[in-house]
C-alpha cells in the first residue's frame, strides 16, 4: 500500500507540474477532442406537452454509437427573424446523496422523468425568455444509453459515495467497455463528447416541430458544477459557441478536486479518492496504450484555445465545489484576453434558489444578449 501511495503522489506532481508537452494520443484528452470530428442528427422522439409560454419535447441524437436523450423546451412566442437562439444546459453530478441535486435535476439513472424535469425552473425560464433550451442526458444518465455493464459491485458517484436508487437501494456498479467506472473521474470527457455531438446534431434536425426555426449562429452553453467542467471543455474544443455561463464550476485540476473531496469536503471526505483517480488513469492508459495525465483533461490548462465570452457565477463559501476554482478560471481566461465576467455571491449555496437563482438567471440573460451575433 505504501508503494502505491508514493506512486500516485508522484503522478500527481508530475501530471500537473512537470508535463509540458501536449499529448494528443489519448482519445479523451482535450488535445485529441480538439482534432476529432463530431457528427450526428437530432430528431423528436415525442412531444411532452404544451405549457404556458413554451412547449416541451423529448429529442434524441447519437454520440459514439449510443442513442442519447434530451429535453427540449421551445418558446411559444414568435421567433426572431433569424430563428430562436439556442441554449444547451449541462447538468451537474446526478444520482448522489444530495437531495437538492436530485430535486433540481431529477436526472439520476433510476428516477429520471421528463415530467419532473419539466418542472426545473431554469430550464423553463430560459425558454420563456426566448431560447430553445436543450437539457441533455449524458451517456448512462436518464434515458440515454451506456456502453456499460453491471460488474457485481456497488456503483459510486465521483465523490466515492454509493449511489441509491429511488427505492433507497444501492445501485450495482456500471463499468464501460474500457473498464472505467461509470461517472468516474475521467467520465466528464465522455460527457463533453456527447455535448459536442449534440452541437453537431443541430445542423441536421430531422423533422423539427412545425414552424421551429433555430439560429445556429447564436448557440450558447450553460453548465453547473460538474456540468461546468463539461461545458468549459466543450467550448475549449469547439468554435461555434457565442457565449457560455458557468455556475459553481469544477474547472480545476482533477488532482485538486480529488484532494478537496478526500480531505476538505464535509459531504464526502473518506480517505481514498486520490488513489481512485490514480487507478482510473492507470486503467485507461493500460487499455488504450496511451500516457494520459490528469492535466490533459483540465480545461484551465487550455485557456489559450477559448474564443467565446464566458460568465462565471459562484458563492464564496460553497463547500460542494470550491469557489476558488471558478474564480481562478475567470482570471486565467482574462489573462489570455478572453471576455469574461465574474459574479461572486455571499453564502455557501451549491444549488442556487430563491433570490440568488433569479439574480444568476438575470446575469446570464444580460450576458447572453450582449454577445448575440
mmCIF file of C-alpha atoms in Angstrom:
data_model
loop_
_atom_site.group_PDB
_atom_site.id
_atom_site.type_symbol
_atom_site.label_atom_id
_atom_site.label_comp_id
_atom_site.label_asym_id
_atom_site.label_seq_id
_atom_site.Cartn_x
_atom_site.Cartn_y
_atom_site.Cartn_z
ATOM 1 C CA UNK A 1 0.000 0.000 0.000
ATOM 2 C CA UNK A 2 2.905 2.351 0.750
ATOM 3 C CA UNK A 3 4.395 1.882 -2.713
ATOM 4 C CA UNK A 4 1.056 2.596 -4.373
ATOM 5 C CA UNK A 5 0.597 5.712 -2.279
ATOM 6 C CA UNK A 6 4.044 7.016 -3.234
ATOM 7 C CA UNK A 7 3.311 6.245 -6.873
ATOM 8 C CA UNK A 8 0.106 8.225 -7.037
ATOM 9 C CA UNK A 9 1.598 11.158 -5.137
ATOM 10 C CA UNK A 10 4.450 11.268 -7.657
ATOM 11 C CA UNK A 11 1.965 11.011 -10.520
ATOM 12 C CA UNK A 12 0.027 13.928 -9.059
ATOM 13 C CA UNK A 13 3.126 16.109 -9.008
ATOM 14 C CA UNK A 14 4.276 15.055 -12.470
ATOM 15 C CA UNK A 15 0.847 15.205 -14.073
ATOM 16 C CA UNK A 16 0.220 18.820 -13.130
ATOM 17 C CA UNK A 17 3.651 20.372 -12.650
ATOM 18 C CA UNK A 18 6.317 18.905 -14.902
ATOM 19 C CA UNK A 19 4.498 17.728 -18.020
ATOM 20 C CA UNK A 20 4.836 20.455 -20.637
ATOM 21 C CA UNK A 21 4.453 18.620 -23.945
ATOM 22 C CA UNK A 22 0.829 18.308 -25.023
ATOM 23 C CA UNK A 23 -0.132 14.727 -25.717
ATOM 24 C CA UNK A 24 -2.824 14.173 -28.351
ATOM 25 C CA UNK A 25 -2.876 10.367 -28.462
ATOM 26 C CA UNK A 26 -5.403 9.697 -25.691
ATOM 27 C CA UNK A 27 -8.937 9.742 -27.177
ATOM 28 C CA UNK A 28 -10.399 11.665 -24.222
ATOM 29 C CA UNK A 29 -7.652 14.281 -23.924
ATOM 30 C CA UNK A 30 -8.530 17.860 -24.787
ATOM 31 C CA UNK A 31 -5.848 17.749 -27.468
ATOM 32 C CA UNK A 32 -7.497 14.755 -29.148
ATOM 33 C CA UNK A 33 -11.023 16.132 -28.713
ATOM 34 C CA UNK A 34 -9.909 19.306 -30.488
ATOM 35 C CA UNK A 35 -8.835 17.287 -33.529
ATOM 36 C CA UNK A 36 -11.628 14.724 -33.840
ATOM 37 C CA UNK A 37 -14.847 15.092 -35.830
ATOM 38 C CA UNK A 38 -18.361 15.337 -34.406
ATOM 39 C CA UNK A 39 -21.336 14.272 -36.468
ATOM 40 C CA UNK A 40 -24.932 13.494 -35.548
ATOM 41 C CA UNK A 41 -28.532 14.400 -36.267
ATOM 42 C CA UNK A 42 -31.371 15.415 -33.976
ATOM 43 C CA UNK A 43 -34.899 14.061 -34.013
ATOM 44 C CA UNK A 44 -38.025 14.457 -31.911
ATOM 45 C CA UNK A 45 -38.893 11.257 -30.052
ATOM 46 C CA UNK A 46 -42.213 12.573 -28.738
ATOM 47 C CA UNK A 47 -43.979 15.732 -27.713
ATOM 48 C CA UNK A 48 -44.345 16.092 -23.961
ATOM 49 C CA UNK A 49 -46.925 18.851 -23.912
ATOM 50 C CA UNK A 50 -47.846 22.489 -24.377
ATOM 51 C CA UNK A 51 -47.421 24.677 -21.315
ATOM 52 C CA UNK A 52 -47.863 28.339 -20.531
ATOM 53 C CA UNK A 53 -45.321 30.116 -22.689
ATOM 54 C CA UNK A 54 -43.489 27.069 -24.076
ATOM 55 C CA UNK A 55 -43.769 23.523 -25.409
ATOM 56 C CA UNK A 56 -41.653 20.526 -24.382
ATOM 57 C CA UNK A 57 -40.260 17.660 -26.440
ATOM 58 C CA UNK A 58 -38.107 14.609 -25.857
ATOM 59 C CA UNK A 59 -35.379 14.572 -28.504
ATOM 60 C CA UNK A 60 -32.648 12.099 -29.400
ATOM 61 C CA UNK A 61 -29.240 12.083 -31.077
ATOM 62 C CA UNK A 62 -26.319 9.665 -31.400
ATOM 63 C CA UNK A 63 -22.927 10.004 -29.766
ATOM 64 C CA UNK A 64 -20.215 7.414 -30.398
ATOM 65 C CA UNK A 65 -22.889 4.907 -31.403
ATOM 66 C CA UNK A 66 -25.041 5.492 -28.309
ATOM 67 C CA UNK A 67 -28.597 6.814 -28.522
ATOM 68 C CA UNK A 68 -28.838 9.762 -26.159
ATOM 69 C CA UNK A 69 -31.812 11.770 -24.937
ATOM 70 C CA UNK A 70 -32.546 15.382 -24.063
ATOM 71 C CA UNK A 71 -35.413 17.587 -23.027
ATOM 72 C CA UNK A 72 -36.130 20.438 -25.447
ATOM 73 C CA UNK A 73 -38.224 23.449 -24.432
ATOM 74 C CA UNK A 74 -39.409 25.718 -27.261
ATOM 75 C CA UNK A 75 -40.776 29.234 -26.637
ATOM 76 C CA UNK A 76 -44.392 29.903 -27.571
ATOM 77 C CA UNK A 77 -43.545 33.490 -28.510
ATOM 78 C CA UNK A 78 -42.780 34.135 -32.203
ATOM 79 C CA UNK A 79 -39.194 33.532 -33.239
ATOM 80 C CA UNK A 80 -36.890 36.416 -34.204
ATOM 81 C CA UNK A 81 -36.230 36.813 -37.964
ATOM 82 C CA UNK A 82 -33.137 34.564 -37.787
ATOM 83 C CA UNK A 83 -34.762 31.991 -35.520
ATOM 84 C CA UNK A 84 -34.584 31.290 -31.805
ATOM 85 C CA UNK A 85 -31.191 31.383 -30.094
ATOM 86 C CA UNK A 86 -30.207 28.018 -28.606
ATOM 87 C CA UNK A 87 -29.075 27.233 -25.065
ATOM 88 C CA UNK A 88 -27.630 23.825 -24.148
ATOM 89 C CA UNK A 89 -27.788 23.395 -20.352
ATOM 90 C CA UNK A 90 -25.381 20.810 -18.925
ATOM 91 C CA UNK A 91 -26.299 19.442 -15.507
ATOM 92 C CA UNK A 92 -24.011 18.597 -12.631
ATOM 93 C CA UNK A 93 -23.333 15.340 -10.848
ATOM 94 C CA UNK A 94 -26.568 13.361 -10.658
ATOM 95 C CA UNK A 95 -27.566 10.369 -8.602
ATOM 96 C CA UNK A 96 -25.618 11.158 -5.434
ATOM 97 C CA UNK A 97 -26.960 11.521 -1.909
ATOM 98 C CA UNK A 98 -27.689 15.249 -2.019
ATOM 99 C CA UNK A 99 -31.459 15.568 -2.210
ATOM 100 C CA UNK A 100 -31.170 19.115 -3.535
ATOM 101 C CA UNK A 101 -29.355 17.836 -6.631
ATOM 102 C CA UNK A 102 -31.964 15.177 -7.280
ATOM 103 C CA UNK A 103 -34.811 17.640 -6.829
ATOM 104 C CA UNK A 104 -33.152 20.232 -9.050
ATOM 105 C CA UNK A 105 -32.194 17.953 -11.921
ATOM 106 C CA UNK A 106 -34.229 14.752 -11.445
ATOM 107 C CA UNK A 107 -31.760 13.030 -13.725
ATOM 108 C CA UNK A 108 -30.250 10.092 -11.862
ATOM 109 C CA UNK A 109 -30.463 6.759 -13.631
ATOM 110 C CA UNK A 110 -33.383 5.328 -11.725
ATOM 111 C CA UNK A 111 -35.729 8.246 -11.157
ATOM 112 C CA UNK A 112 -35.225 10.305 -14.316
ATOM 113 C CA UNK A 113 -38.534 11.567 -15.609
ATOM 114 C CA UNK A 114 -39.241 14.221 -18.166
ATOM 115 C CA UNK A 115 -42.330 15.243 -16.215
ATOM 116 C CA UNK A 116 -40.134 16.015 -13.200
ATOM 117 C CA UNK A 117 -37.568 17.671 -15.376
ATOM 118 C CA UNK A 118 -40.118 19.972 -16.982
ATOM 119 C CA UNK A 119 -40.649 21.451 -13.514
ATOM 120 C CA UNK A 120 -36.999 22.512 -13.158
ATOM 121 C CA UNK A 121 -37.327 26.275 -13.238
ATOM 122 C CA UNK A 122 -34.129 27.394 -15.042
ATOM 123 C CA UNK A 123 -34.909 25.125 -17.983
ATOM 124 C CA UNK A 124 -38.342 26.702 -18.240
ATOM 125 C CA UNK A 125 -37.211 30.230 -17.522
ATOM 126 C CA UNK A 126 -34.723 30.470 -20.376
ATOM 127 C CA UNK A 127 -37.392 29.165 -22.766
ATOM 128 C CA UNK A 128 -39.781 31.850 -21.541
ATOM 129 C CA UNK A 129 -37.025 34.357 -22.310
ATOM 130 C CA UNK A 130 -36.906 33.252 -25.948
ATOM 131 C CA UNK A 131 -34.272 30.496 -26.036
ATOM 132 C CA UNK A 132 -34.741 26.991 -27.391
ATOM 133 C CA UNK A 133 -33.395 25.077 -24.398
ATOM 134 C CA UNK A 134 -31.801 21.639 -24.688
ATOM 135 C CA UNK A 135 -31.154 19.774 -21.440
ATOM 136 C CA UNK A 136 -29.161 16.643 -22.355
ATOM 137 C CA UNK A 137 -28.750 13.362 -20.558
ATOM 138 C CA UNK A 138 -25.116 12.343 -20.833
ATOM 139 C CA UNK A 139 -24.425 8.706 -21.686
ATOM 140 C CA UNK A 140 -25.641 6.465 -18.895
ATOM 141 C CA UNK A 141 -27.917 9.159 -17.429
ATOM 142 C CA UNK A 142 -31.682 9.442 -17.646
ATOM 143 C CA UNK A 143 -32.931 7.767 -20.818
ATOM 144 C CA UNK A 144 -29.555 7.754 -22.570
ATOM 145 C CA UNK A 145 -27.765 4.536 -23.430
ATOM 146 C CA UNK A 146 -24.440 3.455 -21.983
ATOM 147 C CA UNK A 147 -21.839 1.038 -23.262
ATOM 148 C CA UNK A 148 -21.505 -0.355 -19.758
ATOM 149 C CA UNK A 149 -22.477 -3.486 -17.914
ATOM 150 C CA UNK A 150 -23.108 -4.362 -14.268
ATOM 151 C CA UNK A 151 -19.988 -5.859 -12.757
ATOM 152 C CA UNK A 152 -21.302 -7.085 -9.414
ATOM 153 C CA UNK A 153 -20.007 -4.178 -7.342
ATOM 154 C CA UNK A 154 -21.740 -1.086 -5.998
ATOM 155 C CA UNK A 155 -21.921 1.995 -8.174
ATOM 156 C CA UNK A 156 -20.153 5.056 -6.732
ATOM 157 C CA UNK A 157 -20.526 8.725 -7.528
ATOM 158 C CA UNK A 158 -17.351 10.658 -8.295
ATOM 159 C CA UNK A 159 -17.039 11.524 -4.595
ATOM 160 C CA UNK A 160 -16.843 7.852 -3.674
ATOM 161 C CA UNK A 161 -20.348 7.531 -2.182
ATOM 162 C CA UNK A 162 -22.503 4.530 -3.021
ATOM 163 C CA UNK A 163 -25.478 5.594 -5.150
ATOM 164 C CA UNK A 164 -29.016 4.711 -4.116
ATOM 165 C CA UNK A 165 -31.979 4.373 -6.451
ATOM 166 C CA UNK A 166 -35.414 5.893 -5.842
ATOM 167 C CA UNK A 167 -36.305 2.959 -3.572
ATOM 168 C CA UNK A 168 -33.257 3.577 -1.392
ATOM 169 C CA UNK A 169 -31.386 0.520 -2.706
ATOM 170 C CA UNK A 170 -27.731 0.610 -3.666
ATOM 171 C CA UNK A 171 -27.188 0.534 -7.438
ATOM 172 C CA UNK A 172 -24.848 -2.080 -8.999
ATOM 173 C CA UNK A 173 -21.687 -0.568 -10.380
ATOM 174 C CA UNK A 174 -21.572 0.008 -14.125
ATOM 175 C CA UNK A 175 -18.269 -0.279 -15.944
ATOM 176 C CA UNK A 176 -17.850 0.827 -19.542
ATOM 177 C CA UNK A 177 -16.155 -1.272 -22.196
ATOM 178 C CA UNK A 178 -12.794 0.304 -21.367
ATOM 179 C CA UNK A 179 -13.000 -0.865 -17.767
ATOM 180 C CA UNK A 180 -13.649 2.635 -16.431
ATOM 181 C CA UNK A 181 -16.042 3.428 -13.606
ATOM 182 C CA UNK A 182 -19.293 4.985 -14.793
ATOM 183 C CA UNK A 183 -19.439 8.616 -13.689
ATOM 184 C CA UNK A 184 -15.844 8.290 -12.503
ATOM 185 C CA UNK A 185 -13.104 10.859 -12.647
ATOM 186 C CA UNK A 186 -12.392 10.547 -16.365
ATOM 187 C CA UNK A 187 -16.008 10.328 -17.474
ATOM 188 C CA UNK A 188 -16.676 14.042 -17.872
ATOM 189 C CA UNK A 189 -14.611 13.860 -21.061
ATOM 190 C CA UNK A 190 -17.178 11.436 -22.483
ATOM 191 C CA UNK A 191 -19.961 13.800 -21.432
ATOM 192 C CA UNK A 192 -18.171 16.560 -23.350
ATOM 193 C CA UNK A 193 -18.144 14.343 -26.440
ATOM 194 C CA UNK A 194 -21.896 13.851 -26.022
ATOM 195 C CA UNK A 195 -22.473 17.613 -25.842
ATOM 196 C CA UNK A 196 -20.281 18.294 -28.880
ATOM 197 C CA UNK A 197 -22.169 15.672 -30.874
ATOM 198 C CA UNK A 198 -25.388 17.397 -29.800
ATOM 199 C CA UNK A 199 -23.971 20.689 -31.100
ATOM 200 C CA UNK A 200 -23.216 18.954 -34.405
ATOM 201 C CA UNK A 201 -26.712 17.425 -34.459
ATOM 202 C CA UNK A 202 -28.264 20.897 -34.524
ATOM 203 C CA UNK A 203 -27.075 21.198 -38.130
ATOM 204 C CA UNK A 204 -29.183 18.187 -39.092
ATOM 205 C CA UNK A 205 -32.556 18.428 -37.350
ATOM 206 C CA UNK A 206 -34.808 15.705 -38.784
ATOM 207 C CA UNK A 207 -38.497 16.708 -38.909
ATOM 208 C CA UNK A 208 -38.370 19.512 -36.327
ATOM 209 C CA UNK A 209 -41.624 20.703 -34.755
ATOM 210 C CA UNK A 210 -43.714 22.618 -37.263
ATOM 211 C CA UNK A 211 -42.586 26.196 -37.608
ATOM 212 C CA UNK A 212 -39.471 25.813 -35.444
ATOM 213 C CA UNK A 213 -36.565 27.892 -36.725
ATOM 214 C CA UNK A 214 -33.311 27.972 -34.776
ATOM 215 C CA UNK A 215 -30.438 30.423 -35.057
ATOM 216 C CA UNK A 216 -27.326 28.235 -35.127
ATOM 217 C CA UNK A 217 -25.094 31.308 -35.057
ATOM 218 C CA UNK A 218 -26.406 32.124 -31.601
ATOM 219 C CA UNK A 219 -25.624 28.922 -29.729
ATOM 220 C CA UNK A 220 -24.952 29.300 -26.008
ATOM 221 C CA UNK A 221 -23.728 26.836 -23.391
ATOM 222 C CA UNK A 222 -24.536 26.701 -19.675
ATOM 223 C CA UNK A 223 -23.053 24.330 -17.137
ATOM 224 C CA UNK A 224 -23.261 23.873 -13.402
ATOM 225 C CA UNK A 225 -20.787 22.126 -11.072
ATOM 226 C CA UNK A 226 -19.605 19.004 -12.933
ATOM 227 C CA UNK A 227 -21.532 20.396 -15.909
ATOM 228 C CA UNK A 228 -19.320 23.466 -15.699
ATOM 229 C CA UNK A 229 -16.310 21.247 -16.344
ATOM 230 C CA UNK A 230 -18.164 19.569 -19.232
ATOM 231 C CA UNK A 231 -19.136 22.962 -20.663
ATOM 232 C CA UNK A 232 -15.688 24.538 -20.315
ATOM 233 C CA UNK A 233 -14.110 21.583 -22.093
ATOM 234 C CA UNK A 234 -16.756 21.792 -24.834
ATOM 235 C CA UNK A 235 -16.147 25.443 -25.674
ATOM 236 C CA UNK A 236 -12.382 24.937 -25.362
ATOM 237 C CA UNK A 237 -12.629 22.270 -28.044
ATOM 238 C CA UNK A 238 -15.437 23.752 -30.175
ATOM 239 C CA UNK A 239 -15.569 27.035 -32.039
ATOM 240 C CA UNK A 240 -19.301 27.527 -32.636
ATOM 241 C CA UNK A 241 -20.272 28.936 -29.246
ATOM 242 C CA UNK A 242 -21.486 32.540 -28.981
ATOM 243 C CA UNK A 243 -21.031 32.709 -25.178
ATOM 244 C CA UNK A 244 -21.147 30.445 -22.130
ATOM 245 C CA UNK A 245 -22.154 30.551 -18.469
ATOM 246 C CA UNK A 246 -20.569 28.506 -15.690
ATOM 247 C CA UNK A 247 -22.288 28.180 -12.315
ATOM 248 C CA UNK A 248 -20.101 26.907 -9.427
ATOM 249 C CA UNK A 249 -17.892 25.131 -11.984
ATOM 250 C CA UNK A 250 -15.417 22.333 -11.275
ATOM 251 C CA UNK A 251 -12.876 23.928 -13.623
ATOM 252 C CA UNK A 252 -9.644 22.867 -11.977
ATOM 253 C CA UNK A 253 -7.175 20.014 -11.875
ATOM 254 C CA UNK A 254 -8.624 16.576 -11.193
ATOM 255 C CA UNK A 255 -5.958 16.225 -8.522
ATOM 256 C CA UNK A 256 -7.138 19.429 -6.852
ATOM 257 C CA UNK A 257 -10.688 18.110 -6.937
ATOM 258 C CA UNK A 258 -9.655 14.726 -5.569
ATOM 259 C CA UNK A 259 -7.692 16.373 -2.761
ATOM 260 C CA UNK A 260 -10.691 18.547 -1.863
ATOM 261 C CA UNK A 261 -13.134 15.646 -1.789
ATOM 262 C CA UNK A 262 -10.707 13.415 0.104
ATOM 263 C CA UNK A 263 -9.672 15.836 2.823
ATOM 264 C CA UNK A 264 -11.731 19.042 2.871
ATOM 265 C CA UNK A 265 -15.308 18.498 1.730
ATOM 266 C CA UNK A 266 -17.827 17.947 4.550
ATOM 267 C CA UNK A 267 -20.002 15.906 2.196
ATOM 268 C CA UNK A 268 -17.739 13.045 1.338
ATOM 269 C CA UNK A 269 -14.188 13.084 2.743
ATOM 270 C CA UNK A 270 -13.375 9.391 3.126
ATOM 271 C CA UNK A 271 -9.647 8.967 2.549
ATOM 272 C CA UNK A 272 -9.361 7.070 -0.733
ATOM 273 C CA UNK A 273 -10.443 9.338 -3.571
ATOM 274 C CA UNK A 274 -6.972 10.362 -4.795
ATOM 275 C CA UNK A 275 -5.987 6.719 -5.052
ATOM 276 C CA UNK A 276 -9.142 6.029 -7.090
ATOM 277 C CA UNK A 277 -8.153 8.739 -9.578
ATOM 278 C CA UNK A 278 -4.663 7.283 -9.922
ATOM 279 C CA UNK A 279 -6.062 3.788 -10.550
ATOM 280 C CA UNK A 280 -8.524 5.114 -13.154
ATOM 281 C CA UNK A 281 -5.716 6.876 -15.036
ATOM 282 C CA UNK A 282 -3.637 3.690 -14.939
ATOM 283 C CA UNK A 283 -6.560 1.608 -16.185
ATOM 284 C CA UNK A 284 -7.274 3.962 -19.060
ATOM 285 C CA UNK A 285 -3.639 4.054 -20.165
ATOM 286 C CA UNK A 286 -3.357 0.272 -19.975
ATOM 287 C CA UNK A 287 -6.441 -0.241 -22.155
ATOM 288 C CA UNK A 288 -5.587 2.443 -24.722
ATOM 289 C CA UNK A 289 -1.781 2.176 -24.580
ATOM 290 C CA UNK A 290 -1.550 5.926 -24.021
ATOM 291 C CA UNK A 291 0.147 8.182 -21.490
ATOM 292 C CA UNK A 292 -2.844 10.285 -20.477
ATOM 293 C CA UNK A 293 -2.238 12.502 -17.443
ATOM 294 C CA UNK A 294 -4.787 14.495 -15.484
ATOM 295 C CA UNK A 295 -3.695 17.821 -16.978
ATOM 296 C CA UNK A 296 -4.858 16.606 -20.418
ATOM 297 C CA UNK A 297 -8.462 16.732 -19.152
ATOM 298 C CA UNK A 298 -8.292 20.089 -17.377
ATOM 299 C CA UNK A 299 -9.793 22.976 -19.401
ATOM 300 C CA UNK A 300 -7.877 25.552 -17.360
ATOM 301 C CA UNK A 301 -4.678 24.253 -18.984
ATOM 302 C CA UNK A 302 -6.022 25.176 -22.428
ATOM 303 C CA UNK A 303 -7.452 28.663 -21.957
ATOM 304 C CA UNK A 304 -5.409 29.823 -24.959
ATOM 305 C CA UNK A 305 -7.904 27.893 -27.131
ATOM 306 C CA UNK A 306 -11.015 29.696 -25.820
ATOM 307 C CA UNK A 307 -12.606 32.179 -28.243
ATOM 308 C CA UNK A 308 -16.053 32.863 -26.757
ATOM 309 C CA UNK A 309 -17.080 35.138 -23.858
ATOM 310 C CA UNK A 310 -17.649 33.418 -20.500
ATOM 311 C CA UNK A 311 -19.541 34.425 -17.350
ATOM 312 C CA UNK A 312 -18.668 32.630 -14.096
ATOM 313 C CA UNK A 313 -21.034 32.681 -11.087
ATOM 314 C CA UNK A 314 -20.126 31.248 -7.663
ATOM 315 C CA UNK A 315 -20.964 31.542 -3.967
ATOM 316 C CA UNK A 316 -17.912 32.372 -1.909
ATOM 317 C CA UNK A 317 -18.310 29.644 0.739
ATOM 318 C CA UNK A 318 -19.611 26.814 -1.473
ATOM 319 C CA UNK A 319 -18.408 23.527 0.019
ATOM 320 C CA UNK A 320 -19.648 21.329 -2.838
ATOM 321 C CA UNK A 321 -17.317 22.966 -5.359
ATOM 322 C CA UNK A 322 -14.696 25.413 -4.104
ATOM 323 C CA UNK A 323 -15.399 28.959 -5.287
ATOM 324 C CA UNK A 324 -11.671 29.367 -5.927
ATOM 325 C CA UNK A 325 -11.916 27.005 -8.893
ATOM 326 C CA UNK A 326 -14.326 29.224 -10.805
ATOM 327 C CA UNK A 327 -12.659 32.450 -9.665
ATOM 328 C CA UNK A 328 -9.225 31.261 -10.761
ATOM 329 C CA UNK A 329 -10.609 30.080 -14.087
ATOM 330 C CA UNK A 330 -12.136 33.523 -14.678
ATOM 331 C CA UNK A 331 -8.772 35.185 -14.093
ATOM 332 C CA UNK A 332 -6.949 32.641 -16.274
ATOM 333 C CA UNK A 333 -9.338 33.418 -19.122
ATOM 334 C CA UNK A 334 -8.831 37.131 -18.567
ATOM 335 C CA UNK A 335 -5.047 36.703 -18.738
ATOM 336 C CA UNK A 336 -5.448 35.318 -22.256
ATOM 337 C CA UNK A 337 -7.708 38.139 -23.402
ATOM 338 C CA UNK A 338 -10.999 36.234 -23.223
ATOM 339 C CA UNK A 339 -14.026 38.426 -22.492
ATOM 340 C CA UNK A 340 -15.135 37.184 -19.092
ATOM 341 C CA UNK A 341 -17.361 38.310 -16.241
ATOM 342 C CA UNK A 342 -17.298 37.112 -12.631
ATOM 343 C CA UNK A 343 -20.183 37.186 -10.141
ATOM 344 C CA UNK A 344 -19.335 36.199 -6.551
ATOM 345 C CA UNK A 345 -22.312 35.901 -4.195
ATOM 346 C CA UNK A 346 -22.292 35.617 -0.387
ATOM 347 C CA UNK A 347 -23.220 32.335 1.273
ATOM 348 C CA UNK A 348 -22.477 28.662 0.682
ATOM 349 C CA UNK A 349 -25.258 27.604 -1.705
ATOM 350 C CA UNK A 350 -24.212 24.988 -4.228
ATOM 351 C CA UNK A 351 -27.713 24.886 -5.702
ATOM 352 C CA UNK A 352 -28.988 28.392 -6.406
ATOM 353 C CA UNK A 353 -32.549 29.092 -5.278
ATOM 354 C CA UNK A 354 -34.862 31.981 -4.470
ATOM 355 C CA UNK A 355 -33.446 35.460 -4.988
ATOM 356 C CA UNK A 356 -29.982 34.076 -5.741
ATOM 357 C CA UNK A 357 -31.352 31.923 -8.553
ATOM 358 C CA UNK A 358 -33.178 34.899 -10.052
ATOM 359 C CA UNK A 359 -30.085 37.108 -9.862
ATOM 360 C CA UNK A 360 -27.966 34.449 -11.558
ATOM 361 C CA UNK A 361 -30.515 33.945 -14.347
ATOM 362 C CA UNK A 362 -30.782 37.695 -14.912
ATOM 363 C CA UNK A 363 -26.989 37.957 -15.117
ATOM 364 C CA UNK A 364 -26.899 35.164 -17.704
ATOM 365 C CA UNK A 365 -29.660 36.716 -19.788
ATOM 366 C CA UNK A 366 -27.910 40.087 -19.872
ATOM 367 C CA UNK A 367 -24.593 38.437 -20.732
ATOM 368 C CA UNK A 368 -26.015 36.232 -23.484
ATOM 369 C CA UNK A 369 -27.986 39.061 -25.069
ATOM 370 C CA UNK A 370 -24.956 41.341 -25.066
ATOM 371 C CA UNK A 371 -22.999 38.734 -27.032
ATOM 372 C CA UNK A 372 -25.569 37.684 -29.624
ATOM 373 C CA UNK A 373 -24.162 37.637 -33.111
#
